Amino acid sequence: MRQTFPVHDAIPASSYPNLLLCCLIAAVCALDRVVMSVAILPMGTEFGYSDSTKGAIAAFFSLGYMLGLVPSGIGSATGSPKTVLFIGLLIWSVAQYVTPFSAVAGVSLLLFTRAAMGAGEAACIPSLQVIAANFVTSNNRSRFWGFVTASLSVGTVGAYFIAPPLIDTYGWPSIFQIFGGLGGG
C-alpha cells in the first residue's frame, strides 16, 4: 500500500516581500560577520597587529554578540521583533561602516566597534525566529526558515567571494563601508 503525505500550500505570493526582506537581512548579516576574517590580513599588515590583537578583534565581536543575545531575544519575544531587527541592523551596519575609522583611531576603539557590531547582529536570528513564529503560517514556517537559513549561507559564501577582489581594487576599508552601507541603506 502506497503511503501519501499531505501536500502543503506554497508560501503565498502576498508573503514574498516579507520573505525577501528577511532573506536579504539574513544574507547581509552573515556577509557582514565574515568580512573581518578577510580584512584582518591587510589590516594586520598595515597596523602591525600581533596574533593576540587579531584574536582580540575576533573575540570582541563574539563578546558583543553574547551580550546582545538575551536583550534581543527578550525584546523580540515581548515587543516588536521587527523593531528589534531594525535597530540591530542599524547598529551593526553603522559599526561595520565605521570600522576603518576605528582601526585608524586605535585598537581600543576598534574593539569597542567590533563589540557593538556583535551586539547589533545578535538581534538577527532571535528576531527572525519570532517573525517566523508570529507572521508565517504554521504550514509554511519550515519552508520560510529554510530560505532564511540558505540566505545566511549565501551571505557567508558571498563575503568570501566578493571581499578579496574589492580589497585588491579599493583597499580593505572599502569592504566595511560598502557592506555597512548595504545594511544602513
XYZ file of C-alpha atoms in Angstrom:
185
model
C 0.000 0.000 0.000
C 1.346 3.370 -1.023
C 1.592 5.968 1.718
C 0.706 9.529 0.849
C 1.809 12.629 2.621
C -0.172 15.825 2.892
C 0.837 18.473 0.416
C 1.242 21.891 1.938
C 0.453 25.019 0.054
C 3.345 27.048 -1.212
C 4.225 30.270 0.540
C 1.521 32.707 -0.550
C 2.600 35.370 -3.041
C 1.495 38.057 -0.594
C 4.275 36.884 1.755
C 7.053 37.200 -0.842
C 8.051 40.787 0.043
C 8.439 39.888 3.744
C 10.304 36.687 2.896
C 12.610 38.533 0.510
C 13.326 41.244 3.081
C 14.083 38.671 5.796
C 16.351 36.762 3.392
C 18.216 39.930 2.421
C 18.716 40.904 6.058
C 19.983 37.399 6.868
C 22.399 37.473 3.917
C 23.735 40.914 4.876
C 24.105 39.780 8.492
C 26.213 36.775 7.511
C 28.177 38.775 4.952
C 28.983 41.485 7.489
C 30.016 38.906 10.063
C 32.599 37.334 7.754
C 34.215 40.458 6.317
C 36.644 40.952 9.183
C 38.099 37.480 8.692
C 39.109 38.552 5.182
C 40.160 42.118 6.015
C 42.197 41.256 9.101
C 45.121 40.152 6.924
C 45.763 43.504 5.199
C 44.721 45.377 8.359
C 47.195 43.366 10.410
C 49.950 44.154 7.962
C 49.113 47.876 7.847
C 48.764 48.348 11.606
C 51.246 45.700 12.758
C 48.676 43.687 14.716
C 50.046 40.762 16.666
C 48.238 37.446 16.603
C 46.903 38.279 20.072
C 45.433 41.553 18.815
C 43.846 39.799 15.846
C 42.345 37.269 18.250
C 41.018 40.039 20.491
C 39.369 41.722 17.499
C 37.553 38.479 16.694
C 36.731 37.829 20.343
C 35.174 41.251 20.914
C 32.650 40.608 18.153
C 31.707 37.372 19.946
C 31.567 39.155 23.292
C 29.185 41.762 21.900
C 27.114 39.028 20.272
C 26.855 37.134 23.544
C 25.891 40.254 25.494
C 23.298 41.210 22.879
C 21.520 37.854 22.591
C 19.437 37.960 25.778
C 18.177 41.544 25.361
C 17.453 40.899 21.675
C 15.609 37.699 22.453
C 13.549 39.283 25.217
C 12.808 42.346 23.102
C 11.758 40.215 20.141
C 9.579 37.927 22.238
C 7.869 40.592 24.330
C 7.904 43.571 21.989
C 8.170 44.044 18.266
C 10.614 41.665 16.584
C 10.581 43.920 13.527
C 11.700 46.900 15.615
C 14.401 44.867 17.371
C 15.641 43.602 13.999
C 15.635 47.116 12.545
C 17.575 48.554 15.495
C 20.048 45.664 15.395
C 20.525 46.115 11.646
C 21.237 49.817 12.111
C 23.693 49.201 14.950
C 25.662 46.522 13.138
C 25.646 48.459 9.858
C 26.936 51.655 11.470
C 29.561 49.660 13.380
C 30.610 47.949 10.164
C 30.812 51.259 8.321
C 32.946 52.981 10.980
C 35.316 50.034 11.471
C 38.092 51.549 9.277
C 37.902 54.837 11.190
C 38.022 52.933 14.480
C 41.058 50.973 13.320
C 42.911 54.182 12.480
C 41.964 55.670 15.872
C 43.385 52.696 17.765
C 42.829 49.153 18.911
C 40.644 50.105 21.890
C 38.090 51.878 19.716
C 38.231 49.057 17.159
C 37.481 46.520 19.911
C 34.504 48.595 21.059
C 33.257 48.875 17.467
C 33.529 45.120 16.947
C 31.619 44.502 20.199
C 28.901 46.917 19.075
C 28.692 45.110 15.767
C 28.309 41.780 17.552
C 25.595 43.201 19.813
C 23.718 44.510 16.773
C 23.986 41.226 14.909
C 22.689 39.376 17.963
C 19.250 40.757 17.083
C 19.074 38.985 13.731
C 18.359 35.334 14.492
C 16.050 35.789 17.513
C 14.035 38.444 15.670
C 13.728 36.370 12.515
C 12.612 33.381 14.581
C 9.870 35.416 16.274
C 8.853 36.911 12.927
C 8.522 33.396 11.535
C 6.527 32.267 14.577
C 4.176 35.241 14.557
C 3.790 36.185 10.914
C 4.216 32.970 8.931
C 1.538 30.300 8.855
C 2.488 27.091 10.608
C 2.485 25.059 7.398
C 4.988 27.481 5.825
C 7.399 28.066 8.708
C 9.896 25.360 7.842
C 9.977 26.498 4.225
C 10.361 30.128 5.323
C 13.134 29.231 7.742
C 14.813 27.126 5.043
C 15.005 30.169 2.762
C 16.305 32.367 5.588
C 18.930 29.794 6.597
C 20.025 29.422 2.980
C 20.361 33.201 2.812
C 22.739 33.120 5.776
C 24.920 30.697 3.815
C 24.689 32.835 0.672
C 25.901 35.832 2.676
C 28.825 33.883 4.118
C 29.938 32.489 0.764
C 29.298 35.835 -0.907
C 31.606 37.616 1.520
C 34.471 35.225 0.792
C 33.831 35.599 -2.934
C 33.298 39.377 -3.122
C 35.589 40.796 -0.427
C 39.042 39.814 -1.793
C 38.623 41.493 -5.198
C 37.169 44.598 -3.533
C 40.158 44.746 -1.179
C 42.567 44.299 -4.094
C 40.869 47.053 -6.093
C 39.785 49.592 -3.484
C 41.635 48.680 -0.281
C 40.449 46.962 2.875
C 38.427 49.950 4.245
C 36.114 49.752 1.225
C 34.551 46.458 2.195
C 33.455 47.756 5.572
C 31.949 50.841 4.038
C 30.282 49.030 1.136
C 28.871 46.238 3.271
C 27.969 48.588 6.143
C 26.170 50.726 3.600
C 24.147 47.714 2.444
C 22.505 47.382 5.834
C 22.172 51.074 6.514
C 20.971 51.950 3.018
